[in-house]
PDB file of C-alpha atoms in Angstrom:
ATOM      1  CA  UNK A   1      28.643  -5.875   1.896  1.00 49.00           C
ATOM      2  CA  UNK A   2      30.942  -3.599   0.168  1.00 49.00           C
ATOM      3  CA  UNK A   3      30.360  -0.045  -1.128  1.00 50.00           C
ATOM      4  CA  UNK A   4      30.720  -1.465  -4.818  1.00 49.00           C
ATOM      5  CA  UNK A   5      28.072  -4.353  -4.278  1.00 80.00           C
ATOM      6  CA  UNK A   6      25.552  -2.655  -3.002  1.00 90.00           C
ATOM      7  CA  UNK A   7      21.591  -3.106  -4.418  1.00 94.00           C
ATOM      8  CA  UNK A   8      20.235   0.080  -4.530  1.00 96.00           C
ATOM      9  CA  UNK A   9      16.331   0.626  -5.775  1.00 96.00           C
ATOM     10  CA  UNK A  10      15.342   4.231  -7.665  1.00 96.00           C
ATOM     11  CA  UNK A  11      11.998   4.929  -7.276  1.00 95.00           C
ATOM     12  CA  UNK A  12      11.607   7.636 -10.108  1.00 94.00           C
ATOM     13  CA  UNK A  13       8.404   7.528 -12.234  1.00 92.00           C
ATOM     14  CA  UNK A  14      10.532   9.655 -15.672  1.00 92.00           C
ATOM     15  CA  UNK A  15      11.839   6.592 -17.150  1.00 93.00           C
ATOM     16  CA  UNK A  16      14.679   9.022 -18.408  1.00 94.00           C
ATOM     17  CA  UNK A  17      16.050   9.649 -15.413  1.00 93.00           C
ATOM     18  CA  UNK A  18      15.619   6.111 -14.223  1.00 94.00           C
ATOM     19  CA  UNK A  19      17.786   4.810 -17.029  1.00 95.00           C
ATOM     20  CA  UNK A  20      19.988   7.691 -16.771  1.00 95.00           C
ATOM     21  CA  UNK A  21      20.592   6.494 -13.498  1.00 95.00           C
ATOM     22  CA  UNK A  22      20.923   2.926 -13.582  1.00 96.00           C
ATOM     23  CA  UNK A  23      23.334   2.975 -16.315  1.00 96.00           C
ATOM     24  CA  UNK A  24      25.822   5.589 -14.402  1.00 96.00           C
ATOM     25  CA  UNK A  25      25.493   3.495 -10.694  1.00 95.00           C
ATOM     26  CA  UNK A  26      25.704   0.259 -12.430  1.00 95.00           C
ATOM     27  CA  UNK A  27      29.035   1.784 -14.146  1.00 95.00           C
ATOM     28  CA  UNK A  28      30.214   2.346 -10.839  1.00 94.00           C
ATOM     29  CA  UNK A  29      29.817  -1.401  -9.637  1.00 92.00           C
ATOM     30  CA  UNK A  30      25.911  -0.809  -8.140  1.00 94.00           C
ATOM     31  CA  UNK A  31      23.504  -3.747  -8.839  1.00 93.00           C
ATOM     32  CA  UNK A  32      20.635  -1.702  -9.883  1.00 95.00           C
ATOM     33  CA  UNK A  33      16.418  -2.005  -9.852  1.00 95.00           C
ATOM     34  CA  UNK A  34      14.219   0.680 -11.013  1.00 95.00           C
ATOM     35  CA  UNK A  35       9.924   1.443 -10.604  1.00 94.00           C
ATOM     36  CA  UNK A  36       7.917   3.927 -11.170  1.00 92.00           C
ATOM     37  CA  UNK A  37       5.857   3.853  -8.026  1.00 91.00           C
ATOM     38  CA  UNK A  38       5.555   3.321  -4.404  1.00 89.00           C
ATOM     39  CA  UNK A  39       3.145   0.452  -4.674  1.00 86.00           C
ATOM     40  CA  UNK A  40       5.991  -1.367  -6.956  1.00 90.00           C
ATOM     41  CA  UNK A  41       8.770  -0.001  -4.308  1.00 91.00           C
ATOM     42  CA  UNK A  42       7.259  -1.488  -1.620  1.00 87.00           C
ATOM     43  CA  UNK A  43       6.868  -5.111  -3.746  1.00 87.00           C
ATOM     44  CA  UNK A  44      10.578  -5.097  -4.633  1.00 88.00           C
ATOM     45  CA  UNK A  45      11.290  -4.010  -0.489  1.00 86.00           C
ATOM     46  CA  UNK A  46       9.216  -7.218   0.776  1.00 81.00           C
ATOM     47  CA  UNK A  47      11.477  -9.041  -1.791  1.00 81.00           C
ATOM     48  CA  UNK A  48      14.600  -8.220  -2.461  1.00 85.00           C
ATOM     49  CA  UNK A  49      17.753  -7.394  -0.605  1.00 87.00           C
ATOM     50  CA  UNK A  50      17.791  -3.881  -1.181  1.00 92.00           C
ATOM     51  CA  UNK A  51      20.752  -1.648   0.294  1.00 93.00           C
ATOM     52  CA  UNK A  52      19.516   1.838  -0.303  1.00 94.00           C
ATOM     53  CA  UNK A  53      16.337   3.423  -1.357  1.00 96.00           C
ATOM     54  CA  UNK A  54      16.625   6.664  -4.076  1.00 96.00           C
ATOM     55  CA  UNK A  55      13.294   7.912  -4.020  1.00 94.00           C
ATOM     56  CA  UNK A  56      11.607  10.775  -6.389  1.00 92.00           C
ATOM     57  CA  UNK A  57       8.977  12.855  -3.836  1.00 87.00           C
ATOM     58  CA  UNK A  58       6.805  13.798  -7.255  1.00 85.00           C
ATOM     59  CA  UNK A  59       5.394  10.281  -8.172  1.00 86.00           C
ATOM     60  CA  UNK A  60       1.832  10.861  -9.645  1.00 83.00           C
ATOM     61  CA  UNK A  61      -1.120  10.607  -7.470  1.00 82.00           C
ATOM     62  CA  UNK A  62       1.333   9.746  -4.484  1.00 82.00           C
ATOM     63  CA  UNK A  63       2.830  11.436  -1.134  1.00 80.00           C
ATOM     64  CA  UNK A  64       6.542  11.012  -1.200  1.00 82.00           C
ATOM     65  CA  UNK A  65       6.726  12.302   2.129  1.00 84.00           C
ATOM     66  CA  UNK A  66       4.875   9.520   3.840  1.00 85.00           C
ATOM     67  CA  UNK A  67       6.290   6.749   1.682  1.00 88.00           C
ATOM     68  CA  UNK A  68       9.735   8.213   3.652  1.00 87.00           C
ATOM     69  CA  UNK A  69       8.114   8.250   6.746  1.00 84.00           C
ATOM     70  CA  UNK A  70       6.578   4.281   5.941  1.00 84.00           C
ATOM     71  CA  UNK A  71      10.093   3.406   4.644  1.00 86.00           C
ATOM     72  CA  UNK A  72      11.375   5.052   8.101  1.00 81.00           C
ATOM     73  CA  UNK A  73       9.061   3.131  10.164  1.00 77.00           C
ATOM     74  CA  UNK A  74       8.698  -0.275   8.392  1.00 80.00           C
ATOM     75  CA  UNK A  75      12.232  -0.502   6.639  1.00 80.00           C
ATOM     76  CA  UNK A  76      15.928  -0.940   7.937  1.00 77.00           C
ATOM     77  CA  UNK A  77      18.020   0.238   4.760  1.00 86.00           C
ATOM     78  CA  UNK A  78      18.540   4.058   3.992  1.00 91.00           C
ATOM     79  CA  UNK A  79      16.512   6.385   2.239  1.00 93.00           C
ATOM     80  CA  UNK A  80      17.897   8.993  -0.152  1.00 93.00           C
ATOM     81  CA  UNK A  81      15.290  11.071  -1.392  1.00 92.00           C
ATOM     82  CA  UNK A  82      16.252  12.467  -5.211  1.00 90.00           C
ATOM     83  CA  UNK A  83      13.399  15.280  -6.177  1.00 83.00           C
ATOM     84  CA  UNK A  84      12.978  18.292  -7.961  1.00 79.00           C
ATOM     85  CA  UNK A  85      11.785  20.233  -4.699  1.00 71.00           C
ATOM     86  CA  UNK A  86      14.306  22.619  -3.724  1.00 62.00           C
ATOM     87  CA  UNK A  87      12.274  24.321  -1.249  1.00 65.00           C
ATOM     88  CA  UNK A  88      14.074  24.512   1.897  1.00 64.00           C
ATOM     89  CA  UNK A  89      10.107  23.609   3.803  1.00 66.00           C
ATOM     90  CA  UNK A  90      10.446  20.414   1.652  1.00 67.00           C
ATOM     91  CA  UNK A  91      14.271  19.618   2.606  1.00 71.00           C
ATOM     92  CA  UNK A  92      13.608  20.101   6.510  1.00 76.00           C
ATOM     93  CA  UNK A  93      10.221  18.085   6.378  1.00 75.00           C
ATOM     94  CA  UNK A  94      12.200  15.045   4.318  1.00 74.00           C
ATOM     95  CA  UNK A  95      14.730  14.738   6.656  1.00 78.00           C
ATOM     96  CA  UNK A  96      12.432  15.243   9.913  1.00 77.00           C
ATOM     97  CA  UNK A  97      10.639  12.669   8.878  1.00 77.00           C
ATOM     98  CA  UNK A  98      13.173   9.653   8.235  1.00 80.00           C
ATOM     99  CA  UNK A  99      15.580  10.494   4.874  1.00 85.00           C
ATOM    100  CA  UNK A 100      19.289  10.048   5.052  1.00 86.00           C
ATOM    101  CA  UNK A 101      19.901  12.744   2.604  1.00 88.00           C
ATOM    102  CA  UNK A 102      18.171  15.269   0.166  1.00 89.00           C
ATOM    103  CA  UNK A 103      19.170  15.644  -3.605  1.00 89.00           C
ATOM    104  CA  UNK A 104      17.752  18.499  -5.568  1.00 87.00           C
ATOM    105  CA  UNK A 105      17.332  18.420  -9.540  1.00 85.00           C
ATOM    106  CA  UNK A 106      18.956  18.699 -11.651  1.00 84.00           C
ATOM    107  CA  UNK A 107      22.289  17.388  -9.719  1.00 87.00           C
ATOM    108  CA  UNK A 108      25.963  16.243 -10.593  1.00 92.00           C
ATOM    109  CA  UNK A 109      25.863  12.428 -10.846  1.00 95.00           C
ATOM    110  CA  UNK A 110      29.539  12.560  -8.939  1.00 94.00           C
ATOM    111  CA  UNK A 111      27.902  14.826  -6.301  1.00 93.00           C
ATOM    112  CA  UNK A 112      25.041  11.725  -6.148  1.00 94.00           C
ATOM    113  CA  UNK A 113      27.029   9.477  -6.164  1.00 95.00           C
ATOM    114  CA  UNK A 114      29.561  10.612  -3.008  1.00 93.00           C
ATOM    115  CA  UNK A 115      26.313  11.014  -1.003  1.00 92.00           C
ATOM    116  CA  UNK A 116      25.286   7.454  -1.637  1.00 94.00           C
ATOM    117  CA  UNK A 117      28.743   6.283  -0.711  1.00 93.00           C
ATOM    118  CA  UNK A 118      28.175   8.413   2.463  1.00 91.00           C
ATOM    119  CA  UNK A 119      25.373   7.363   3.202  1.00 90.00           C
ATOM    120  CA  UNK A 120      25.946   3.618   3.152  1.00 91.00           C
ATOM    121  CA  UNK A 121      29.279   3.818   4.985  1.00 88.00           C
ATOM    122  CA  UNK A 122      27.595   5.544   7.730  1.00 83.00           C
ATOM    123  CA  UNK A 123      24.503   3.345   8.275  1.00 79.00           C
ATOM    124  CA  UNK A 124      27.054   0.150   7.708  1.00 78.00           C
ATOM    125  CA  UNK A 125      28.789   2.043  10.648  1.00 70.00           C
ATOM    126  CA  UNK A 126      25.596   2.619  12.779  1.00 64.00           C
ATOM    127  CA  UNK A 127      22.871   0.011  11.310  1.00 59.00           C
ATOM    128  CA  UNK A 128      18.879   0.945  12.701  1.00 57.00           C
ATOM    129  CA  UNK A 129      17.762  -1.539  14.918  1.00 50.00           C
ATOM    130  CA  UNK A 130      15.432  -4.598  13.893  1.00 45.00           C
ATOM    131  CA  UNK A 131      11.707  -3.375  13.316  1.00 46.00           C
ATOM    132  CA  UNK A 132       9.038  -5.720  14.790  1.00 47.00           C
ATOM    133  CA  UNK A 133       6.609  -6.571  12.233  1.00 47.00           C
ATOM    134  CA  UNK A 134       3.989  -3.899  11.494  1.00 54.00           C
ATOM    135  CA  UNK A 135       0.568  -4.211  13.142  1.00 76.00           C
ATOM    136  CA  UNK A 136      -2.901  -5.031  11.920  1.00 88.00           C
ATOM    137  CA  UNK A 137      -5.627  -2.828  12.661  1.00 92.00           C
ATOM    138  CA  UNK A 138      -9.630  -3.671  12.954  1.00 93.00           C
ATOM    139  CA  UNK A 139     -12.455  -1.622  13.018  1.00 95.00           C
ATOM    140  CA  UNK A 140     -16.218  -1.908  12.375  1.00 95.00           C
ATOM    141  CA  UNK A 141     -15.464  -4.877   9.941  1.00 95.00           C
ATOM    142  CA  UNK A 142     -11.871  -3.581   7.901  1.00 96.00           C
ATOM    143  CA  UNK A 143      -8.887  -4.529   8.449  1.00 94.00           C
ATOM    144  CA  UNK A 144      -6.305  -2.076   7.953  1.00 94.00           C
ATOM    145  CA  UNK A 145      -2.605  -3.923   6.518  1.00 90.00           C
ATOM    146  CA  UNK A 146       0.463  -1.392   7.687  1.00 83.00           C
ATOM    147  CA  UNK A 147       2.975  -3.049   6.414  1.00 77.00           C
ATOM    148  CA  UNK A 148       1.171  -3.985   2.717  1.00 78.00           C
ATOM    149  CA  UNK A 149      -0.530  -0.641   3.153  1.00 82.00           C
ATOM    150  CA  UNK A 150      -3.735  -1.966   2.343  1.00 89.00           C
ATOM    151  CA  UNK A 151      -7.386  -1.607   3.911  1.00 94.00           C
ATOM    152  CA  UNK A 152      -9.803  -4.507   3.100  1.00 95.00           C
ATOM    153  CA  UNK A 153     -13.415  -3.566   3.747  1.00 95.00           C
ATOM    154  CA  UNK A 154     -15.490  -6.008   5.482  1.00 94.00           C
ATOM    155  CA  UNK A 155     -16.365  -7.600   2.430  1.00 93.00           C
ATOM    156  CA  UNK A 156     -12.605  -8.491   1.506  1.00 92.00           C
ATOM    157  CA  UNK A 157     -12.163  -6.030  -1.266  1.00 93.00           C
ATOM    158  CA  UNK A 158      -9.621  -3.651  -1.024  1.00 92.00           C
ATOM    159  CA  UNK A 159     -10.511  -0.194  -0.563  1.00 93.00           C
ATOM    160  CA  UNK A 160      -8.232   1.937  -2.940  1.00 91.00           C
ATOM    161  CA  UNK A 161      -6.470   4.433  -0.440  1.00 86.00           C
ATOM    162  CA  UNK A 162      -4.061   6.974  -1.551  1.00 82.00           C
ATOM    163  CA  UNK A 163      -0.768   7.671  -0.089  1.00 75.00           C
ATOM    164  CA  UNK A 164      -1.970  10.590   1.800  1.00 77.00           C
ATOM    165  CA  UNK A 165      -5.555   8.967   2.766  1.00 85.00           C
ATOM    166  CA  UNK A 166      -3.606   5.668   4.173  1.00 86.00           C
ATOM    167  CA  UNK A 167      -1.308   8.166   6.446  1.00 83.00           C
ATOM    168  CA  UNK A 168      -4.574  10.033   7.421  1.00 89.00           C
ATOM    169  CA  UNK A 169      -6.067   6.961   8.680  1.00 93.00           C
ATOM    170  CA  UNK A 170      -3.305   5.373   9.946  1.00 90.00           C
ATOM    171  CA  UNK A 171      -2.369   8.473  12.359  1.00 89.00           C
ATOM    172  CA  UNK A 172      -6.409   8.053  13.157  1.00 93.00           C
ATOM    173  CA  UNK A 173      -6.915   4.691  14.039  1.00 93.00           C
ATOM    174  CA  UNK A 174      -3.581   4.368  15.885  1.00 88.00           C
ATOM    175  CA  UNK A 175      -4.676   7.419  18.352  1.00 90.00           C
ATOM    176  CA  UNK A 176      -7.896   5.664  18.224  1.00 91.00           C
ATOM    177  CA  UNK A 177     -10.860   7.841  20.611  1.00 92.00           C
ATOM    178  CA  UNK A 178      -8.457  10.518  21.128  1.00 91.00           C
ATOM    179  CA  UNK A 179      -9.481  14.178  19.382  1.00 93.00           C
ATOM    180  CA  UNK A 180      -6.572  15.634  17.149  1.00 91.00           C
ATOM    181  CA  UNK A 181      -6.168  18.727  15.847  1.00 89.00           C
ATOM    182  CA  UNK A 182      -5.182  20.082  12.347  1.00 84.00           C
ATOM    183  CA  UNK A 183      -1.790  20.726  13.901  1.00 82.00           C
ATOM    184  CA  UNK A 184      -1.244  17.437  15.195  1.00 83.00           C
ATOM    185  CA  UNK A 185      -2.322  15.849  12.331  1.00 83.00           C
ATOM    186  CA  UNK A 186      -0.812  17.706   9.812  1.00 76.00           C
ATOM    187  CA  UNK A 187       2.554  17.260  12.010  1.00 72.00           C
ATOM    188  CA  UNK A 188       2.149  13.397  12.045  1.00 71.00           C
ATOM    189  CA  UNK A 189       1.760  13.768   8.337  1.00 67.00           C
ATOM    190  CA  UNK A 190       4.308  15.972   7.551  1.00 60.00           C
ATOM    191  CA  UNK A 191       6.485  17.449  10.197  1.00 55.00           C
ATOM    192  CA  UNK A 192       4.877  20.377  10.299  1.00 50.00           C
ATOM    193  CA  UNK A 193       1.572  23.094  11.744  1.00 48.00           C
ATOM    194  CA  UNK A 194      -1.197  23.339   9.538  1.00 48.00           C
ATOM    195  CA  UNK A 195      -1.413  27.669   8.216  1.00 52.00           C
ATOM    196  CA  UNK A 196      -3.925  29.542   8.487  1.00 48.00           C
ATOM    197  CA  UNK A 197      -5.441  28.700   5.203  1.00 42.00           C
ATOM    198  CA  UNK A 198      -4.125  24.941   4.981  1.00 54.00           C
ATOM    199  CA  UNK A 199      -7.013  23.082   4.373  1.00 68.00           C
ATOM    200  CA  UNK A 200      -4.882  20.222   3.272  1.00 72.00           C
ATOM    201  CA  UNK A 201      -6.689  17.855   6.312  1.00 81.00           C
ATOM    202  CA  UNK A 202     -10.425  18.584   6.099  1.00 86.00           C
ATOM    203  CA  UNK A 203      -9.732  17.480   2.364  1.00 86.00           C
ATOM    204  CA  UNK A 204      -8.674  14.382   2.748  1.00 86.00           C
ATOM    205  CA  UNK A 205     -10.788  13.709   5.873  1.00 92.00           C
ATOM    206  CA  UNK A 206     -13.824  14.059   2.938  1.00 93.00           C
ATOM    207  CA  UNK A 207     -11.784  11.931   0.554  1.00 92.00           C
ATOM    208  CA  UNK A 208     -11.505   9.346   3.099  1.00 94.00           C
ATOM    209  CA  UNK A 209     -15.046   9.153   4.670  1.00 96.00           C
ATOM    210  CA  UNK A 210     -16.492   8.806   1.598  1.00 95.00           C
ATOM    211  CA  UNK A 211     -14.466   5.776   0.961  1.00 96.00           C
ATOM    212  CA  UNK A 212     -15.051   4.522   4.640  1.00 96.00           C
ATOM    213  CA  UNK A 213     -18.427   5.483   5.953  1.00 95.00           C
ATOM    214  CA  UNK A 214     -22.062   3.937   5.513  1.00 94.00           C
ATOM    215  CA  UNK A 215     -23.018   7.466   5.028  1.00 95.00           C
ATOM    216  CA  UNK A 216     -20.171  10.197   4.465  1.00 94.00           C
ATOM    217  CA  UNK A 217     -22.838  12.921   5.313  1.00 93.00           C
ATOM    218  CA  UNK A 218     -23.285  11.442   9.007  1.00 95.00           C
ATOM    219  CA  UNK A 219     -20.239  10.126   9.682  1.00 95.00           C
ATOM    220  CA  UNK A 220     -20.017   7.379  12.749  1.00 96.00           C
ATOM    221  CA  UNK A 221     -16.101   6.600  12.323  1.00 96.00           C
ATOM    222  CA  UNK A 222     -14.583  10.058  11.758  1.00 96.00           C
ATOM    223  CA  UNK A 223     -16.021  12.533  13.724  1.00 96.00           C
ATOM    224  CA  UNK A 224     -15.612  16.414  14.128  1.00 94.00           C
ATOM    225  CA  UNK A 225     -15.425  17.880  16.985  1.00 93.00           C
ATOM    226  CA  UNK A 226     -16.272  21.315  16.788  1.00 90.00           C
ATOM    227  CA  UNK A 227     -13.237  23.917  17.540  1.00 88.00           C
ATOM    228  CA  UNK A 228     -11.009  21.040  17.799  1.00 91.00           C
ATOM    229  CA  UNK A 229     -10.129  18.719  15.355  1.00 91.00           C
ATOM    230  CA  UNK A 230     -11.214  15.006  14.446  1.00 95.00           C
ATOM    231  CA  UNK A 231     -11.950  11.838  16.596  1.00 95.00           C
ATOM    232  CA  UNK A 232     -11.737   8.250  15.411  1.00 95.00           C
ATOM    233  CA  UNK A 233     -14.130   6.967  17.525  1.00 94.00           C
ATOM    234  CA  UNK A 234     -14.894   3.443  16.694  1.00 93.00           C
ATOM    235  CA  UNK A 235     -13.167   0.299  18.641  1.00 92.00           C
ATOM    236  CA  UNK A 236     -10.071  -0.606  17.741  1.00 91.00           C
ATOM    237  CA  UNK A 237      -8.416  -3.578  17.926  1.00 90.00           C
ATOM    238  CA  UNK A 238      -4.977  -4.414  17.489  1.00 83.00           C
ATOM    239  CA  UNK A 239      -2.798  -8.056  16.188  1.00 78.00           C
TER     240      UNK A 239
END
């Protein structure tokens, strides 16, 4: 693969900027795709031969820091992430947690595109090692997908999970009967402690029981442990 025929896939949900985009990398010999979402990223991923990932942190109702750290994980090809976050606490987490480089908005298109080229000469250079296929998880009846990101209740439906509730119980069931705390989850999550007033955990711990419990008030699967943190304590079973 040359620089010039690379497939590169911008996940941006501002259809401006997508366009804006494709028509200045496909000027500069790029084959192209655009989505607007991680759930349409992850399609094009398990289907075409994609070089290197652009991806927008802000997509609606979405955590652009775990679709890194899936992409990280469960993908081979580079991940540039393209955002309007300048925060410095945003550009440390992003690349602790599996991006090849950070581009703030608004940005120079040359400046972009010099950091693609970089980044593609230097993974051609260095290329990640082969990923074994993703597991599948079971518990009490679901089955919980990690490389479709999907959980299908025990019925076979699938249980609508956001970005941030998947990574919650992923980084639960996979350290499966052990009690974490706030810290280590929120560090699994995102790279970083919880603060003092981050309440960013017990939120989606509510979210996600009452998506995943008989009864969310008495909760069997996620449990608290008082002064410490959370416990996933059902069996586990892994393909």
């Amino acid at each position: 693969m040359s620089l010039r025929q690379a497939h590169l896939l911008v996940v941006d949900d501002d259809a401006e900027v997508a366009a804006l985009l494709k028509r200045y990398l496909s000027a500069q010999g790029f084959q192209v795709s655009t989505v607007g979402n991680g759930q349409h990223m992850l399609a094009v991923l398990a289907t075409d031969a994609i070089d290197l990932v652009l991806l927008d942190l802000g997509l609606p109702g979405e955590d652009g820091l775990e679709l890194t750290r899936h992409l990280h994980e469960h993908w081979r090809g580079p991940v540039i992430i393209v955002t309007g976050r300048g925060d410095s606490v945003d550009r440390i987490v992003g690349l602790e947690v599996g991006a090849d480089d950070y581009v703030t908005k608004p940005f120079e298109l040359r400046e972009l595109l010099a950091r693609i080229r970089s980044v593609l000469r230097r993974t051609a250079e260095h290329p990640r090692q082969a990923m074994s296929r993703p597991a599948v998880y079971r518990f009490a009846g679901y089955r919980l997908e990690l490389d479709s990101r999907t959980l299908l209740a025990p019925s076979g439906d699938a249980v609508p999970l956001t970005s941030g509730e998947f990574g919650l119980l992923r980084v639960l069931v996979t350290h499966a009967n052990r009690v974490l705390s706030r810290d280590e989850l929120m560090n699994h999550l995102y790279g970083r402690d919880s603060g003092p007033y981050d309440r960013a955990v017990d939120v989606q711990i509510g979210r996600l029981r009452r998506k995943i419990e008989p009864d969310p008030a008495s909760p069997v699967l996620i449990k608290s442990v008082r002064g410490a943190g959370y416990i996933f304590s059902d069996t586990v079973r892994q393909e």
